[in-house]
Amino acid sequence: IITTAHEKLFRRFTPDEHKELHEKYLGEKPFPHLQLENFLNEDFARLLKDELLHEEFYQKSNDLYDFSQTKDLRNCSQPLISKFKNIIASFSEDVKAITNAKLEPQFDLFGAIYSKTCKLLCHDDRMPGRKIAYIYYLVPEDWSEDDGGALDLFHSEGTGGHHDGNFQPVSVAKSFLPKWNSVIFFEVN
């Protein structure tokens, strides 16, 4: 439940806006997705970033990725991160209305830092119980293409039988440059 204090930090959408965003979401290619800018109150976003950077980050590395990540932030007791958890829980109600997805009440929440040499290669984000993936960006406000880090959405083709679910990326269909205080979410099936 959003308190009056949270409403100043995060804007909920009206039923009419849900319908409009639902149509936009469904019309996006290569699969349903949506990017929302100015997701949080600017001052809160800056303070959240500062608090998040005081968390401990652990190196994660294998052939698919190389970056630093916090532990699960759902268990974090820092005040702004706790408020952010509540905001994301409330935002999931908007996401349900926009996507018509039946979402589980629990969600994954962690912070990640990608430095110049870090990577996250093409993957499908499928995990048991996950219907929607989201990314909230706290990158510098002057982030540019030269900084890299684009989120690429791929066209894919099946490699086996008609309904075997085995799809492989073919080409980049859409690319999103990380943008300060924006959130992007997409279907992961």
Short mmCIF file of C-alpha atoms in Angstrom, two decimals:
data_model
loop_
_atom_site.label_atom_id
_atom_site.label_comp_id
_atom_site.label_asym_id
_atom_site.label_seq_id
_atom_site.Cartn_x
_atom_site.Cartn_y
_atom_site.Cartn_z
CA ILE A 1 0.00 0.00 0.00
CA ILE A 2 1.34 3.42 -0.92
CA THR A 3 1.31 5.96 1.88
CA THR A 4 0.89 9.66 1.30
CA ALA A 5 4.67 10.01 1.59
CA HIS A 6 5.19 7.41 -1.16
CA GLU A 7 2.75 9.17 -3.48
CA LYS A 8 5.15 12.11 -3.57
CA LEU A 9 7.97 9.75 -4.56
CA PHE A 10 6.15 7.69 -7.17
CA ARG A 11 3.18 8.39 -9.44
CA ARG A 12 0.50 5.74 -9.79
CA PHE A 13 -1.39 5.45 -13.06
CA THR A 14 -5.12 5.91 -13.51
CA PRO A 15 -7.34 3.20 -15.06
CA ASP A 16 -7.47 5.23 -18.31
CA GLU A 17 -3.66 5.43 -18.35
CA HIS A 18 -3.48 1.66 -17.71
CA LYS A 19 -5.60 1.08 -20.84
CA GLU A 20 -3.47 3.45 -22.94
CA LEU A 21 -0.20 1.93 -21.69
CA HIS A 22 -1.61 -1.60 -22.21
CA GLU A 23 -2.21 -0.86 -25.91
CA LYS A 24 1.25 0.65 -26.27
CA TYR A 25 2.83 -2.32 -24.41
CA LEU A 26 1.11 -4.88 -26.65
CA GLY A 27 2.09 -3.01 -29.81
CA GLU A 28 5.81 -2.99 -29.06
CA LYS A 29 8.10 -5.28 -31.07
CA PRO A 30 9.82 -7.74 -31.05
CA PHE A 31 7.79 -8.59 -27.92
CA PRO A 32 5.71 -6.58 -25.45
CA HIS A 33 7.76 -4.08 -23.44
CA LEU A 34 7.52 -0.54 -22.12
CA GLN A 35 9.93 2.15 -20.97
CA LEU A 36 8.74 4.78 -18.49
CA GLU A 37 10.83 7.88 -17.90
CA ASN A 38 10.92 10.02 -14.73
CA PHE A 39 9.88 6.98 -12.73
CA LEU A 40 10.61 8.39 -9.27
CA ASN A 41 10.80 11.82 -7.72
CA GLU A 42 14.22 13.17 -8.84
CA ASP A 43 15.46 14.02 -5.33
CA PHE A 44 14.45 10.60 -4.03
CA ALA A 45 16.17 8.88 -6.99
CA ARG A 46 19.44 10.71 -6.26
CA LEU A 47 19.29 9.84 -2.54
CA LEU A 48 18.37 6.23 -3.36
CA LYS A 49 21.40 5.96 -5.63
CA ASP A 50 23.68 7.30 -2.88
CA GLU A 51 22.27 4.83 -0.36
CA LEU A 52 22.50 1.94 -2.81
CA LEU A 53 26.16 2.68 -3.53
CA HIS A 54 26.89 2.15 0.18
CA GLU A 55 25.68 -1.44 -0.10
CA GLU A 56 28.25 -4.17 -0.58
CA PHE A 57 28.59 -5.36 -4.18
CA TYR A 58 29.94 -8.80 -5.10
CA GLN A 59 31.62 -9.74 -8.36
CA LYS A 60 29.59 -12.18 -10.48
CA SER A 61 31.30 -13.70 -13.47
CA ASN A 62 30.92 -16.56 -15.95
CA ASP A 63 30.81 -16.94 -19.74
CA LEU A 64 27.48 -15.03 -19.95
CA TYR A 65 28.13 -12.11 -17.60
CA ASP A 66 30.66 -10.16 -15.60
CA PHE A 67 29.41 -7.43 -13.24
CA SER A 68 29.00 -6.55 -9.56
CA GLN A 69 25.74 -7.16 -7.70
CA THR A 70 24.31 -6.63 -4.23
CA LYS A 71 22.74 -9.35 -2.16
CA ASP A 72 18.95 -9.59 -2.33
CA LEU A 73 17.70 -6.11 -1.41
CA ARG A 74 14.33 -7.43 -0.25
CA ASN A 75 16.09 -8.10 3.06
CA CYS A 76 17.79 -4.68 3.23
CA SER A 77 16.77 -2.40 6.10
CA GLN A 78 18.25 0.86 4.78
CA PRO A 79 15.44 3.48 4.84
CA LEU A 80 15.39 4.56 1.18
CA ILE A 81 15.92 1.06 -0.18
CA SER A 82 13.03 -0.07 2.05
CA LYS A 83 10.84 2.68 0.58
CA PHE A 84 11.94 1.61 -2.90
CA LYS A 85 10.85 -1.97 -2.11
CA ASN A 86 7.40 -0.63 -1.21
CA ILE A 87 7.31 1.47 -4.37
CA ILE A 88 8.17 -1.57 -6.52
CA ALA A 89 5.50 -3.63 -4.76
CA SER A 90 2.97 -0.89 -5.55
CA PHE A 91 4.29 -0.48 -9.09
CA SER A 92 3.71 -4.19 -9.64
CA GLU A 93 -0.02 -3.42 -9.39
CA ASP A 94 0.37 -0.99 -12.30
CA VAL A 95 2.42 -3.58 -14.20
CA LYS A 96 -0.36 -6.15 -13.68
CA ALA A 97 -2.93 -3.70 -15.07
CA ILE A 98 -0.71 -2.74 -18.03
CA THR A 99 0.39 -6.27 -18.98
CA ASN A 100 -2.58 -8.37 -17.78
CA ALA A 101 0.05 -10.73 -16.34
CA LYS A 102 -0.73 -12.77 -13.24
CA LEU A 103 2.29 -11.78 -11.16
CA GLU A 104 3.50 -13.46 -8.01
CA PRO A 105 3.51 -11.16 -4.97
CA GLN A 106 7.24 -11.74 -4.47
CA PHE A 107 9.85 -10.17 -6.76
CA ASP A 108 13.63 -10.17 -7.13
CA LEU A 109 15.40 -6.96 -6.20
CA PHE A 110 19.11 -6.26 -6.38
CA GLY A 111 21.49 -3.54 -7.47
CA ALA A 112 24.09 -4.05 -10.18
CA ILE A 113 27.12 -2.09 -11.33
CA TYR A 114 28.50 -2.53 -14.82
CA SER A 115 31.95 -0.98 -15.23
CA LYS A 116 33.70 -0.37 -18.56
CA THR A 117 34.83 -3.97 -19.03
CA CYS A 118 31.67 -5.63 -17.68
CA LYS A 119 29.24 -7.59 -19.83
CA LEU A 120 25.85 -9.22 -19.90
CA LEU A 121 25.40 -11.23 -23.08
CA CYS A 122 22.17 -12.08 -24.84
CA HIS A 123 19.85 -14.15 -22.62
CA ASP A 124 16.12 -14.74 -22.19
CA ASP A 125 15.51 -13.86 -18.48
CA ARG A 126 13.29 -16.94 -18.07
CA MET A 127 13.15 -18.22 -14.50
CA PRO A 128 10.52 -20.29 -12.70
CA GLY A 129 7.61 -18.02 -11.75
CA ARG A 130 8.96 -14.96 -13.56
CA LYS A 131 6.54 -13.41 -16.03
CA ILE A 132 7.90 -9.85 -16.25
CA ALA A 133 11.46 -8.56 -15.92
CA TYR A 134 12.24 -4.96 -15.14
CA ILE A 135 15.29 -2.72 -15.00
CA TYR A 136 15.42 0.59 -13.16
CA TYR A 137 18.30 2.82 -14.25
CA LEU A 138 20.27 5.08 -11.93
CA VAL A 139 22.98 5.86 -14.49
CA PRO A 140 24.51 9.36 -14.69
CA GLU A 141 22.11 11.87 -16.22
CA ASP A 142 24.54 12.63 -19.05
CA TRP A 143 24.85 8.96 -20.10
CA SER A 144 25.53 8.67 -23.82
CA GLU A 145 25.95 6.02 -26.48
CA ASP A 146 29.72 6.25 -25.94
CA ASP A 147 29.17 4.92 -22.40
CA GLY A 148 27.65 1.71 -23.80
CA GLY A 149 25.33 -0.55 -21.82
CA ALA A 150 22.43 -0.60 -24.26
CA LEU A 151 19.62 -3.08 -23.64
CA ASP A 152 19.12 -4.88 -26.94
CA LEU A 153 15.88 -6.70 -27.68
CA PHE A 154 16.29 -9.39 -30.32
CA HIS A 155 14.17 -10.90 -33.04
CA SER A 156 14.35 -14.66 -32.58
CA GLU A 157 13.62 -17.79 -34.57
CA GLY A 158 12.75 -21.31 -33.49
CA THR A 159 15.46 -23.91 -33.99
CA GLY A 160 13.44 -27.08 -33.58
CA GLY A 161 9.86 -28.19 -33.96
CA HIS A 162 7.07 -25.66 -34.30
CA HIS A 163 6.32 -25.40 -30.55
CA ASP A 164 9.52 -26.65 -28.92
CA GLY A 165 10.14 -23.27 -27.24
CA ASN A 166 13.76 -23.29 -28.37
CA PHE A 167 14.35 -19.86 -29.87
CA GLN A 168 17.66 -18.28 -30.81
CA PRO A 169 18.41 -14.56 -31.27
CA VAL A 170 18.73 -13.50 -34.88
CA SER A 171 19.08 -9.71 -34.96
CA VAL A 172 18.64 -6.66 -32.76
CA ALA A 173 15.09 -5.38 -33.14
CA LYS A 174 15.29 -2.49 -30.68
CA SER A 175 17.97 -0.96 -28.51
CA PHE A 176 17.53 1.12 -25.35
CA LEU A 177 20.30 3.32 -24.04
CA PRO A 178 20.26 3.43 -20.21
CA LYS A 179 18.45 6.59 -19.15
CA TRP A 180 18.54 8.17 -15.70
CA ASN A 181 15.47 7.46 -13.56
CA SER A 182 13.72 5.30 -16.15
CA VAL A 183 12.28 1.83 -15.83
CA ILE A 184 11.77 -0.70 -18.59
CA PHE A 185 9.79 -3.89 -18.22
CA PHE A 186 9.07 -6.74 -20.57
CA GLU A 187 7.51 -10.16 -20.86
CA VAL A 188 9.88 -13.11 -20.38
CA ASN A 189 8.13 -16.14 -21.84
#
